Structures are given as structure tokens and as C-alpha cells.
Coordinates of C-alpha atoms and ligand atoms in Angstrom, one line a residue:
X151 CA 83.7 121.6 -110.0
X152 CA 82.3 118.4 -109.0
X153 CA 79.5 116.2 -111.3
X154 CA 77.3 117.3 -108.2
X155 CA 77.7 120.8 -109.4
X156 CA 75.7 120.2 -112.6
X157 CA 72.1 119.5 -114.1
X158 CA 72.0 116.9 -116.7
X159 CA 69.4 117.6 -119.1
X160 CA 68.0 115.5 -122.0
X161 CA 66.2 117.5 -124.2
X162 CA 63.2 115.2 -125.4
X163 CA 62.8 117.2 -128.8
X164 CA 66.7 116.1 -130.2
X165 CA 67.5 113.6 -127.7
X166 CA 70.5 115.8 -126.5
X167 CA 72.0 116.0 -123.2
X168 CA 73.0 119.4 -121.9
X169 CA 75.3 119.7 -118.6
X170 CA 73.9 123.0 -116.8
X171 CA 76.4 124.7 -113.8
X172 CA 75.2 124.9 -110.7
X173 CA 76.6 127.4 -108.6
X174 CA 74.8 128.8 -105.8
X175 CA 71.6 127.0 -105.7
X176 CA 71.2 128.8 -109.7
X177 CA 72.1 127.8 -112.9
X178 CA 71.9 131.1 -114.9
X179 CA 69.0 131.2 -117.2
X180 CA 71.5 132.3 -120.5
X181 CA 72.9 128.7 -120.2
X182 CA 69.4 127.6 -121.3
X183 CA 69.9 129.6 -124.4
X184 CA 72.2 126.5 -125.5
X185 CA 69.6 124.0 -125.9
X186 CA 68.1 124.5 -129.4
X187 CA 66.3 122.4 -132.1
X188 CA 68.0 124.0 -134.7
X189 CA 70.7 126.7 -135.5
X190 CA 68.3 129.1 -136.0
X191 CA 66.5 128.4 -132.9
X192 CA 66.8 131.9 -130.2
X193 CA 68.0 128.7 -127.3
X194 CA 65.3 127.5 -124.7
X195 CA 63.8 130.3 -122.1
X196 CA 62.7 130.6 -118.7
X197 CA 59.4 131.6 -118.5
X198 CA 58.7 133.1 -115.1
X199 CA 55.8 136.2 -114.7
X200 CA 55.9 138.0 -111.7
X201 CA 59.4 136.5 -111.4
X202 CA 58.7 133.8 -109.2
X203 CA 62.0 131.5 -109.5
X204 CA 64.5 134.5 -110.7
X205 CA 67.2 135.6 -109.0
X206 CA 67.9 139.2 -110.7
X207 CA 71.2 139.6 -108.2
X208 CA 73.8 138.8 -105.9
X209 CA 73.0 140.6 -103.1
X210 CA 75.0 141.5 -99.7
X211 CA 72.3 144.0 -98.3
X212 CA 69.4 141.5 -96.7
X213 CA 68.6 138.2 -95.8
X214 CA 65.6 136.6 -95.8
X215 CA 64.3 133.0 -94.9
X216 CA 60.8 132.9 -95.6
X217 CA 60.1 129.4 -94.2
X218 CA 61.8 130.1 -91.2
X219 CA 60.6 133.9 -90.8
X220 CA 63.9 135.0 -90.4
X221 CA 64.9 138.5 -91.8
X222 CA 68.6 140.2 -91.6
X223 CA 70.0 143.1 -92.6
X224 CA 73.9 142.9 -93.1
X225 CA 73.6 140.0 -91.4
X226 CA 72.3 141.5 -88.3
X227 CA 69.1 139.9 -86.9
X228 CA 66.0 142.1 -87.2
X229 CA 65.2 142.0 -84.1
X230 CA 68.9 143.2 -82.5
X231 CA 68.6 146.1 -84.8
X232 CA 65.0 146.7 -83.4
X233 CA 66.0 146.9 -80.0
X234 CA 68.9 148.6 -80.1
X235 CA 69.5 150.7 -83.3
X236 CA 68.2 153.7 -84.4
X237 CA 67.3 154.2 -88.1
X238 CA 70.1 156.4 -89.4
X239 CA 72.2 153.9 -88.1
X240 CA 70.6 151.1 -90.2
X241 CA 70.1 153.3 -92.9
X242 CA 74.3 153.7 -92.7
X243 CA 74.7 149.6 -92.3
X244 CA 72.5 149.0 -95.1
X245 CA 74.2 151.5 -97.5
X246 CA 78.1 151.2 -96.3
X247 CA 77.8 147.3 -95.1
X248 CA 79.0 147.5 -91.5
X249 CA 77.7 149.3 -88.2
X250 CA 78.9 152.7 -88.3
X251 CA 81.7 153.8 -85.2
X252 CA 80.7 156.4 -82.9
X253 CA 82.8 159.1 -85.1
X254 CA 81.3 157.8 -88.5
X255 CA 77.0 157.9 -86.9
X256 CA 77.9 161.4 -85.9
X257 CA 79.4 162.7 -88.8
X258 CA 76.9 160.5 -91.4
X259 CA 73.8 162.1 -88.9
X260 CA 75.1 165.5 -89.1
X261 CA 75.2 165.4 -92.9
X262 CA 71.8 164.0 -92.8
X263 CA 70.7 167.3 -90.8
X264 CA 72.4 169.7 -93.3
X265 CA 70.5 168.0 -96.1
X266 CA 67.0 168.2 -94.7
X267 CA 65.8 171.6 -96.0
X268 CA 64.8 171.4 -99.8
X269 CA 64.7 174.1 -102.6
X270 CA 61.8 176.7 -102.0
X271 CA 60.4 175.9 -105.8
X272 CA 59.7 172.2 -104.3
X273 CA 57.9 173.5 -102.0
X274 CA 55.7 175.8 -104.2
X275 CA 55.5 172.9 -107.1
X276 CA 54.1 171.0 -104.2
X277 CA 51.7 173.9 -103.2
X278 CA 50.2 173.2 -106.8
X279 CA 48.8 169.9 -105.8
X280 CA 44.7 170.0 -105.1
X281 CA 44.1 170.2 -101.7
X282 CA 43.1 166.6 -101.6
X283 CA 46.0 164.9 -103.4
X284 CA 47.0 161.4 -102.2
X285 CA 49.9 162.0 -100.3
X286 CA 51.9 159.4 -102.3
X287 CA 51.3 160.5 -105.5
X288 CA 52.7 164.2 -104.1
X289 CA 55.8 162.1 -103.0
X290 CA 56.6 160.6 -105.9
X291 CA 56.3 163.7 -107.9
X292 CA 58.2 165.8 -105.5
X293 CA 61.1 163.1 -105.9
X294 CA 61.1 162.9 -109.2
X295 CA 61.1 166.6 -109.2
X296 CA 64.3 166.3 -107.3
X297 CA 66.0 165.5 -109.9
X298 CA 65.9 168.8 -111.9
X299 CA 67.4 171.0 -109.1
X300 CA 71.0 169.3 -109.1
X301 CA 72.8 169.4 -112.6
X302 CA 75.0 166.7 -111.2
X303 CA 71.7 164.0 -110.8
X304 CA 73.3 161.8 -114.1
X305 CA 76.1 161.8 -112.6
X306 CA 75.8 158.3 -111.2
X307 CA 79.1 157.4 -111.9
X308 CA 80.9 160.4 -110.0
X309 CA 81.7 158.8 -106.4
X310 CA 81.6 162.5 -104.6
X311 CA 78.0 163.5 -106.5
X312 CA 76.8 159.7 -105.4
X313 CA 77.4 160.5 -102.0
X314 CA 75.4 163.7 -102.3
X315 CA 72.5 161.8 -103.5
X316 CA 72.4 159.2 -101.3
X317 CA 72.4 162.0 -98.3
X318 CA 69.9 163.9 -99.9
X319 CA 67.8 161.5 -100.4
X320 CA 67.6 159.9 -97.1
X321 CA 67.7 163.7 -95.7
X322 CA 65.1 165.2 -97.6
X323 CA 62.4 162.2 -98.2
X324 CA 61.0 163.0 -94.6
X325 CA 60.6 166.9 -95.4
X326 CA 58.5 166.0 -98.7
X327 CA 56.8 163.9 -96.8
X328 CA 55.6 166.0 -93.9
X329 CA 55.0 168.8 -96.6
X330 CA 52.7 166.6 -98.5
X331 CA 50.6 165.8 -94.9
X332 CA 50.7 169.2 -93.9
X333 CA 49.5 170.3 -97.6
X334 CA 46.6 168.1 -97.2
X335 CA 45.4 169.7 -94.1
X336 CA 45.6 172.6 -95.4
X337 CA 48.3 174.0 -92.9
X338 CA 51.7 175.7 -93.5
X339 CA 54.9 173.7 -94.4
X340 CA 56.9 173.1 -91.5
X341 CA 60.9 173.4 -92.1
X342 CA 63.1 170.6 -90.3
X343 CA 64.3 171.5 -87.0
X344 CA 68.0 169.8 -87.3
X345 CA 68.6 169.9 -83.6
X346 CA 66.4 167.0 -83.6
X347 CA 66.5 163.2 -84.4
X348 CA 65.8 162.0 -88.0
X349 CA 62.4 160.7 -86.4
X350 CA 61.5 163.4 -83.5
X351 CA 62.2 166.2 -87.0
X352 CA 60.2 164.0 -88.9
X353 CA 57.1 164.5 -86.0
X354 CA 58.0 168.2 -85.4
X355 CA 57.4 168.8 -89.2
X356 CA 53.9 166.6 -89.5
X357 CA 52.4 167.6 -86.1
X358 CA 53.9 171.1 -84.6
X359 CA 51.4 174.4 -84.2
X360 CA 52.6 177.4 -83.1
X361 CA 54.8 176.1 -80.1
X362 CA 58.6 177.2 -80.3
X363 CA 60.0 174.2 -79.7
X364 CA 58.1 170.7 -80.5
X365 CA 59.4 167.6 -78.6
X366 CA 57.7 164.2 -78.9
X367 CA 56.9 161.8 -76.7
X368 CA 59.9 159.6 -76.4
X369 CA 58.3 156.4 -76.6
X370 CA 56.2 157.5 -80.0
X371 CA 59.2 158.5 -81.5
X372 CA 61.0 155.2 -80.3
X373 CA 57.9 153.2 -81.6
X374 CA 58.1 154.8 -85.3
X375 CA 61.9 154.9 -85.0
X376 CA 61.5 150.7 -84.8
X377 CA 58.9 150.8 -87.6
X378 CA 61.2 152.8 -89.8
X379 CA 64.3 150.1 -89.0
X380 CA 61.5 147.1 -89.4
X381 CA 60.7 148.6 -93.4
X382 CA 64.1 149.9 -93.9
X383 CA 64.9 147.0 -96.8
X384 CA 63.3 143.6 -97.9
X385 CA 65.6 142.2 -100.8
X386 CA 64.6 142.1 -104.2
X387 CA 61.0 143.0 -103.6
X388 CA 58.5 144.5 -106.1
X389 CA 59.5 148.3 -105.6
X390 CA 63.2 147.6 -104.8
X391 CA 63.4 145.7 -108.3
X392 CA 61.7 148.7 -110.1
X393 CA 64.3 150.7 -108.4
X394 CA 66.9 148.3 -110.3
X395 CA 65.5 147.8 -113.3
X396 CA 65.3 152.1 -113.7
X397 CA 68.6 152.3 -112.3
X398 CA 69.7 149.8 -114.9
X399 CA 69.8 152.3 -117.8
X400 CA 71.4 154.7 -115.5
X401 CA 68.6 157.3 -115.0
X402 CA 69.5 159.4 -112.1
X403 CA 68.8 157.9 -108.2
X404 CA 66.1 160.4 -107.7
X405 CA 63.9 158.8 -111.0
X406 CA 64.8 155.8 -109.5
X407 CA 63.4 156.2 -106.1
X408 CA 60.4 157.6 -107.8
X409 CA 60.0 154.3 -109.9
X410 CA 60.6 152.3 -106.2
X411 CA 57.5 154.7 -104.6
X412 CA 55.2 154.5 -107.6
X413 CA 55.8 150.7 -107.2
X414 CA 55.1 151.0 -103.7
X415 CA 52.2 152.3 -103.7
X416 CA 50.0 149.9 -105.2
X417 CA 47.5 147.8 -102.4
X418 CA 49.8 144.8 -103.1
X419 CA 52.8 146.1 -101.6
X420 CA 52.9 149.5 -99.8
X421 CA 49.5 150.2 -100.4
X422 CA 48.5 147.3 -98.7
X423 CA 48.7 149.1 -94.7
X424 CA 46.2 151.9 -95.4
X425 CA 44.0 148.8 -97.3
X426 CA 44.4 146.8 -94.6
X427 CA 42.8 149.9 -92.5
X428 CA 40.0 150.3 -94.8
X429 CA 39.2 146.4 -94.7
X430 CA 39.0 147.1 -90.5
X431 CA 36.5 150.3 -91.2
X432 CA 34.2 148.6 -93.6
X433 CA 34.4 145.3 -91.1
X434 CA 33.0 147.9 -88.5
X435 CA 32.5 145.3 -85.6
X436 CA 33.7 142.3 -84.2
X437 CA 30.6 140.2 -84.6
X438 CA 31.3 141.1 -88.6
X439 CA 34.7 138.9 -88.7
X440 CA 33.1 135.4 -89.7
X441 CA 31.1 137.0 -92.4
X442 CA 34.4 138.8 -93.8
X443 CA 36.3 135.7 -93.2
X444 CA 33.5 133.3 -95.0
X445 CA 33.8 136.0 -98.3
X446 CA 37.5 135.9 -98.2
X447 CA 37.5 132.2 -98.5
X448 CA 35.1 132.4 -101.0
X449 CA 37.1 134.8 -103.4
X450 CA 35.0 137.9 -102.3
X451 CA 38.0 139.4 -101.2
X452 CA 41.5 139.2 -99.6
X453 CA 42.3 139.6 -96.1
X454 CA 44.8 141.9 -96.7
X455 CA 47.8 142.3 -94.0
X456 CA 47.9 138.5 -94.5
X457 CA 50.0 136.8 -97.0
X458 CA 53.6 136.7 -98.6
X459 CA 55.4 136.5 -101.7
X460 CA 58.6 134.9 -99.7
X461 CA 57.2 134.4 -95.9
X462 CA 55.5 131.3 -95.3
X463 CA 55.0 131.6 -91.4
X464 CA 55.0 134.7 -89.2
X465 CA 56.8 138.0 -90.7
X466 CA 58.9 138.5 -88.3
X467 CA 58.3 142.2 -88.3
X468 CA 54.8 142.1 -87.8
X469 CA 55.3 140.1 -84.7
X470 CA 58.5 143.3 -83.3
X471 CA 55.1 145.7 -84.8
X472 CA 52.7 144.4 -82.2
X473 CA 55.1 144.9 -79.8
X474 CA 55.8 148.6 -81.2
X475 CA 51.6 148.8 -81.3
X476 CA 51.4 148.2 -77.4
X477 CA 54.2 151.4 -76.5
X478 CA 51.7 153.5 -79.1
X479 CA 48.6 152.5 -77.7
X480 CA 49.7 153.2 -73.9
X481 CA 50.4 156.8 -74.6
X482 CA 47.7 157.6 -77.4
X483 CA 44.5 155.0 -76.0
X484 CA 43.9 151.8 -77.7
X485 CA 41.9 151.5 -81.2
X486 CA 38.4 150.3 -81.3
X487 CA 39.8 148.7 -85.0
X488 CA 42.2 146.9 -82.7
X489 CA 40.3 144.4 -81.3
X490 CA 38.4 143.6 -84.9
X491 CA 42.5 142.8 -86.1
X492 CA 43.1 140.9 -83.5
X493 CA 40.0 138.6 -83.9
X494 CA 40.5 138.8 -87.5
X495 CA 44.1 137.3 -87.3
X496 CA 42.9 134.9 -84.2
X497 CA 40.2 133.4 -86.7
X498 CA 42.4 133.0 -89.8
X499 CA 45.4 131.4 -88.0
X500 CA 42.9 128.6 -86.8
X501 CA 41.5 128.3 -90.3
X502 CA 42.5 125.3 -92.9
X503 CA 41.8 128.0 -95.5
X504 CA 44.7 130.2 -94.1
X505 CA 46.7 127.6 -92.6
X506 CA 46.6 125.5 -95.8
X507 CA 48.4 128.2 -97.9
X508 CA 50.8 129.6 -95.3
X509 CA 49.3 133.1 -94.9
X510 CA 50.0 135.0 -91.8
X511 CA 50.5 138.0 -90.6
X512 CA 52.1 140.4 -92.7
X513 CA 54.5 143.9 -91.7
X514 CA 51.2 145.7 -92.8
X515 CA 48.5 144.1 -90.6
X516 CA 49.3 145.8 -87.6
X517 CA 51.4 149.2 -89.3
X518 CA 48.5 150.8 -90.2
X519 CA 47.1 151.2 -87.1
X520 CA 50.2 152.9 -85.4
X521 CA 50.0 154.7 -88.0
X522 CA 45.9 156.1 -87.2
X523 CA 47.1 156.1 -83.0
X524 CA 49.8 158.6 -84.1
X525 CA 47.1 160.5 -85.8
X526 CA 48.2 159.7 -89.7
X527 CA 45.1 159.6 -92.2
X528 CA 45.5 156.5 -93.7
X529 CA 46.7 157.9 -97.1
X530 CA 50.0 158.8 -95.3
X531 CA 50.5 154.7 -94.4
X532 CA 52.2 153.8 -97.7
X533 CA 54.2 157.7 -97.5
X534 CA 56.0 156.5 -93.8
X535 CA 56.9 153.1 -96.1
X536 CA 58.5 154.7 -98.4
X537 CA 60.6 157.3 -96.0
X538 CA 61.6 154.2 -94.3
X539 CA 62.3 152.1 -97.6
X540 CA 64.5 154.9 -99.2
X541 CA 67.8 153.7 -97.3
X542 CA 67.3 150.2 -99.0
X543 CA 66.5 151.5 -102.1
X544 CA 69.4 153.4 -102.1
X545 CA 71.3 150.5 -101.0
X546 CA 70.1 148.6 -103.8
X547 CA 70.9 151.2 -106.0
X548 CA 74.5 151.3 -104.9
X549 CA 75.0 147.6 -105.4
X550 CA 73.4 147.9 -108.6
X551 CA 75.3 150.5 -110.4
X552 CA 79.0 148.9 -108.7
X553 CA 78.1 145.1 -109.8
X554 CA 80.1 144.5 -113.4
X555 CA 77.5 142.0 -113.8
X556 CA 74.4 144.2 -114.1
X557 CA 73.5 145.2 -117.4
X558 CA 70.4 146.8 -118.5
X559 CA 67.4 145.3 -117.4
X560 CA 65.3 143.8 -121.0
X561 CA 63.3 140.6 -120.0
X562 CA 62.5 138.5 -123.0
X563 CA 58.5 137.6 -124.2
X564 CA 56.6 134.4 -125.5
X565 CA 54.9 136.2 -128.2
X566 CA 51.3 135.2 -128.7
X567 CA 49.6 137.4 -131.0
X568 CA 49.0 137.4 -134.8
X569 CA 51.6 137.9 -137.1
X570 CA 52.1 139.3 -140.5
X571 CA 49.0 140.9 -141.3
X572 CA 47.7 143.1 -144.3
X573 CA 46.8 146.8 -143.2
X574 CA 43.4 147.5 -144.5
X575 CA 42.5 151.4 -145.2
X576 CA 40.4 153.1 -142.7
X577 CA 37.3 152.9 -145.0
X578 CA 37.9 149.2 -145.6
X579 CA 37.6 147.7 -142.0
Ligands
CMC133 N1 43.7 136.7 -98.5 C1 43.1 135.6 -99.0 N2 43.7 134.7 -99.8 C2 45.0 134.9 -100.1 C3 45.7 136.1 -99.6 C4 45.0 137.0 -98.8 N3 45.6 138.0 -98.3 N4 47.0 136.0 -100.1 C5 47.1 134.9 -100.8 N5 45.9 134.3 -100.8 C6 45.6 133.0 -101.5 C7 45.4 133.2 -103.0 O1 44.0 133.4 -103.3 C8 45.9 131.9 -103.5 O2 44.9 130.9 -103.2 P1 44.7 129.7 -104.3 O3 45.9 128.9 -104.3 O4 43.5 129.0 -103.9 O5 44.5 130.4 -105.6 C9 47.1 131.5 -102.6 O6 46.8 132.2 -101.3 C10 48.4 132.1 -103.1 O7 48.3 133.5 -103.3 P2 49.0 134.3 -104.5 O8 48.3 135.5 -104.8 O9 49.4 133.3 -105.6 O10 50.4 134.6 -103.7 P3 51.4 135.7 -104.1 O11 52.7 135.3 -103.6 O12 51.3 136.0 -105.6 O13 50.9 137.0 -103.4 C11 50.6 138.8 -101.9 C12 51.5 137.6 -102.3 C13 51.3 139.5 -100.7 C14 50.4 139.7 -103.0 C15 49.2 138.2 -101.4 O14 49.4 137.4 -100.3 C16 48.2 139.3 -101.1 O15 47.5 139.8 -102.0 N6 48.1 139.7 -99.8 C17 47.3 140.8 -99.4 C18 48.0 142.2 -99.7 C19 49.1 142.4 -98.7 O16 48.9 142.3 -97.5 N7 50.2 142.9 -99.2 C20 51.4 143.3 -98.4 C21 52.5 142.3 -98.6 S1 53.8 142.6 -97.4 C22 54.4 144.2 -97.6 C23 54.9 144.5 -98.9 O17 55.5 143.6 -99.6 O18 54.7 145.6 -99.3

């Protein structure tokens, strides 16, 4: 190690100096713990909410350059994958780190298939919801449920149960998915039809009547197929990290994915696609845009779609969703919410207000209304994120549970409340 691999510190309260490695960009935040006042002294700590500025792990799965809006999955370009991959196959690069061979997609898509079906008690815990349940709540209860119909679920550290789960999960997301939709309206359960593709089973089961056999539209099934590889992973993101930090203390993968969707499905993260189709609605016209613009900047409200924790210029994937938006719309008939977006993202991008703070177009500005074309209520938005998400998670997972490093996952406080006082009786206070 060179002197360049260091920090030198001086800590102004002792007038020490403290050499910090540097390996990676990081120093690791338990080197802090050395620079104290006194023996007694816990050691100096990072003090990061929201975990801005921490790096929880080392990570093979996804690459991300936010200033550069470049994303990569494996170290394959978004945008190859996009064009030319279908989702089972990036679900099997993101979980077993290279492209799968002809041989290994087929048998990996044919286990997929004989996982899709799921316990008949699911399906009548499910039946139990109210008739208008959010969709995403059903999910995440239905996955959590999973759990209790395997007695092998804890067994985490068995490498032939872990590839169960990670089938059944991936296999089975899509049916709970569809059931929840198809509860919603009211109409019966459709079971997966495994001589289809993960995505044309997926339609089958939200959309199909009484016909015998249900066949989508190719390019709808291509356009959703590329919106499922587009949300497939992001890194350490807010519901990947609850997946993580669950996972930590070895609960079973189905609680975790469970944490990873109730994570999800707040407006900040997965929510945000059916908020952003809410913002559109209450909008309600073109001529409307400056107004809505003018309260954003004012702090009336966000413009949501817009914005990034980690991208400071275009998402990458909302630029590959326009393009996805355009097959959708020339088979289903263009949105009149369309052309408010559009305006909407024309006006900020020209904006200091916008253009000051980086925010652009994010994967969720543009989702949403695919989403509606294909004829989704917009409760469903943040239930087709998580379906897609669930190979990352489980990705994430993996790593997680196989890294000696990991331990479990207890963040430290700056404790700011009283201390030490005298309990008064009831009758006292
Ligand atoms: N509209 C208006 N102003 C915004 C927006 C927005 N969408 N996003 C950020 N800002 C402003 C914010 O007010 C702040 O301004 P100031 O410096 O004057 O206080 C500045 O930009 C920095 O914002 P921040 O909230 O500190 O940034 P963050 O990194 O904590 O938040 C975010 C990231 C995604 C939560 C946020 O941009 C946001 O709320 N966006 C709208 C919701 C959304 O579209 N979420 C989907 C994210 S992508 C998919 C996913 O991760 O699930």
C-alpha cells in the first residue's frame, strides 16, 4: 500500500493524527471507531440518514453511473440486454453472473414453468382480501404467506432448498400478481398457461375470458418484456437494501422479498409510476402544465417521475421506456395523458429550477402509462415493479447470504433525548 492509499487525519479535539485505508474509493467506517478522546469514548461515527455516503456492500450484480446515466447489469449495457434479451434470461445473468447457454435458458425456463402454479390455500387466503384491496398490499401479503407452505423456507443455508426458492419465487410472483388484478375485478383466478413465455403467461393470466387459448400481441408482450429487463435490478436501492438488511438475520427469502415490496411500494420508490399517473389526471390538460410547474417550484408539490437519488442526467431507462411507449401506443391508441408528459418533461428540462438540481426523467415518468395503454389500473403500476424487481432482489439476496463479510445489519444512533429520568405515578403527572 502506497502513502496515496491513506487519509491523514488530525483530530482537532487531541491533536492526534490518524492514518485511514483507502481501498476502493472507501475507507470503512469501523476505522473511524479508532479516533477517541478518551478510553472510554465508543470511537468517532459516521452519521449518514438515508444513507447517502454508505456503501453497505461489494457488489458484482449492477453498475451504475449516475453522472454519466449509464446502468449495467453483469456488466452488460442496459440497452444490449433491452434489445436483445428476454427477461428470464436477465433474471438468470443477474442471479448466476453470466449469460446463460442455450441448454442452461431452456432448462432454467422450463423450471420456471413448473413452478408457476401456487398452493390452492394462497389462492383462497387471497380471496379473503376486500374486493378493493390495493393490489400491492395483496402481493406482499401473499409473499409473505409463501413462506408458511414450504418447511424448508429457513433453510437459507441448504444450496438445493436455495435453488427452490429462487425458482419459486421468480415463477410464482407473476401468478400472485395476476390473482391480485383479477381479484380486484372481481373475476376468476386464471391459472398459468406454461406453454407460454414468462411475459405472454403473465398477460394470459391478467387479461384472458373465456377463449381457449390467449395469445398476445407480440409487440405488447415484447414492450413489457423490455420494461420487466429495464426494472429487473438497480444496486443498493431503497427496497433492495430492505431486502438485505431482512435477509441479514436470515429470515427466509420469501419475508425478505416481502420486506423489498413493502419498501417498494411507497410513492418515493415504486409507488412513484402510478403517482406520477395521478399527477397527469389531476393536471387534466396541457394548458394546466405552467401552473403545476410554478407550484412545484414553489414547494406545492413534486413533479414526480423526475428526480434521482444516484442519476444526475437522463435514466437511461426512461429514455429505452419511451421507446417501449411508442410499440404500446401503435397497437393500443396513443394517451390523451401523453401529450400533458411530454409538455411536462419539455418545460422542466428547459427550467433553471430543474436544470439547477439535475432532475430528469426518471424509469417511472413514462412506465405508468404503458402500464394504463395495456389496460392496468394504476394500483397494479408498482405490482409489475415488483414482478420485475424480484430477480434482483433475489440476486441481492444470494450475494448477501454468500459474502463472509455480511453480518447482521444494526446501524448505530446519535441519541438525542432525555436521559435518566424519575418515573412519576400515574396520579402524579
Ligand atoms: N420535484 C421537484 N423537486 C424535486 C424533485 C421532484 N421530483 N426531486 C427532487 N427535488 C428537489 C428537492 O426539493 C431538493 O431541492 P432543494 O435543494 O431546493 O431542497 C433537491 O431537488 C434535492 O432533492 P432531494 O429530495 O434531497 O433528493 P433525494 O435524492 O433525497 O430524492 C427522489 C430522490 C427520487 C426521492 C426525489 O427526486 C423524488 O421525490 N422524486 C419524485 C418521486 C419519484 O419519481 N421517485 C421515483 C424514483 S426512480 C424509481 C425508484 O427508485 O423507485
Amino acid at each position: 500500500m502506497t502513502e496515496q492509499d491513506f487519509l491523514t487525519v488530525t483530530d482537532s479535539r487531541t491533536g492526534q493524527d490518524y492514518k485511514i485505508p483507502i481501498s476502493d474509493g472507501t475507507i470503512r467506517s469501523t476505522d473511524l471507531r479508532k479516533i477517541r478522546v478518551s478510553e472510554k469514548d465508543h470511537g468517532l461515527t459516521s452519521y449518514d440518514p438515508g444513507l447517502f455516503n454508505t456503501a453497505v456492500a461489494r457488489s458484482q450484480i449492477t453498475y451504475l453511473d449516475g453522472e454519466a446515466g449509464v446502468l449495467e447489469y453483469r456488466g452488460y449495457p442496459i440497452e444490449q440486454l433491452a434489445a436483445s434479451a428476454s427477461y428470464l434470461e436477465v433474471a438468470y445473468l443477474l442471479i448466476y453472473g453470466h449469460l446463460p447457454s442455450e441448454p442452461e435458458l431452456a432448462s432454467w425456463s422450463e423450471d420456471i414453468s413448473m413452478h408457476t402454479f401456487v398452493h390452492e390455500n394462497i389462492k383462497n387466503f387471497m380471496q379473503g382480501f376486500r374486493y378493493d384491496a390495493h393490489p400491492m398490499g395483496m402481493l406482499l401479503a401473499s409473499v409473505g404467506a409463501l413462506s408458511t407452505f414450504y418447511s424448508d423456507a429457513n433453510s437459507w443455508d441448504d444450496p438445493e432448498s436455495i435453488q427452490l426458492h429462487v425458482r419459486r419465487l421468480i415463477a410464482k410472483m407473476p401468478t400472485l400478481a395476476a390473482f391480485a388484478h383479477r381479484h380486484n375485478l372481481g373475476q376468476p383466478y386464471v391459472y398459468p398457461d406454461n406453454e407460454l413465455s414468462y411475459t405472454a403467461n403473465f398477460l394470459s393470466m391478467l387479461f384472458k375470458m373465456s377463449e381457449r387459448h390467449y395469445t398476445p400481441d407480440p409487440r405488447i408482450e415484447r414492450a413489457l418484456e423490455v420494461l420487466f429487463i429495464l426494472h429487473a435490478d438497480h444496486e443498493q436501492n431503497c427496497s433492495t437494501t430492505a431486502v438485505r438488511v431482512v435477509g441479514s438475520s436470515h429470515a427466509d427469502p420469501y419475508s425478505c422479498v416481502a420486506a423489498g415490496i413493502a419498501a417498494l411500494y411507497g410513492p418515493l420508490h415504486g409507488g412513484a409510476n402510478e403517482a406520477v399517473l395521478k399527477m397527469l389526471v389531476k393536471i387534466g390538460d396541457i394548458s394546466n402544465v405552467p401552473d403545476f410547474i410554478d407550484g412545484v417550484k414553489n414547494g406545492k408539490q413534486r413533479l414526480m417521475g423526475f428526480g434521482h437519488r444516484i442519476y444526475k442526467s437522463y435514466d437511461p431507462r426512461a429514455r429505452l421506456i419511451k421507446q417501449a411507449a411508442d410499440d404500446v401506443f401503435e397497437v393500443k391508441g396513443t394517451s390523451p395523458l401523453l401529450r400533458i408528459a411530454l409538455e411536462l418533461e419539455k418545460r422542466a428540462l428547459e427550467d433553471e429550477y430543474f436544470v439547477s438540481r439535475k432532475l430528469y426523467p426518471n424509469v417511472d415518468f413514462y412506465s405508468g402509462l404503458i402500464y394504463q395503454a395495456l389496460g392496468l389500473p394504476q394500483e397494479m403500476f408498482p405490482v409489475l415493479f415488483a414482478m420485475a424487481r424480484t430477480s434482483g432482489w433475489v440476486a441481492q439476496w444470494l450475494e448477501m447470504i454468500r459474502d463472509p463479510e455480511q453480518k447482521i445489519a444494526r446501524p448505530l444512533q446519535v441519541y438525542t433525548g432525555d436521559r435518566g429520568l424519575e418515573y412519576k405515578p400515574l396520579s402524579s403527572r
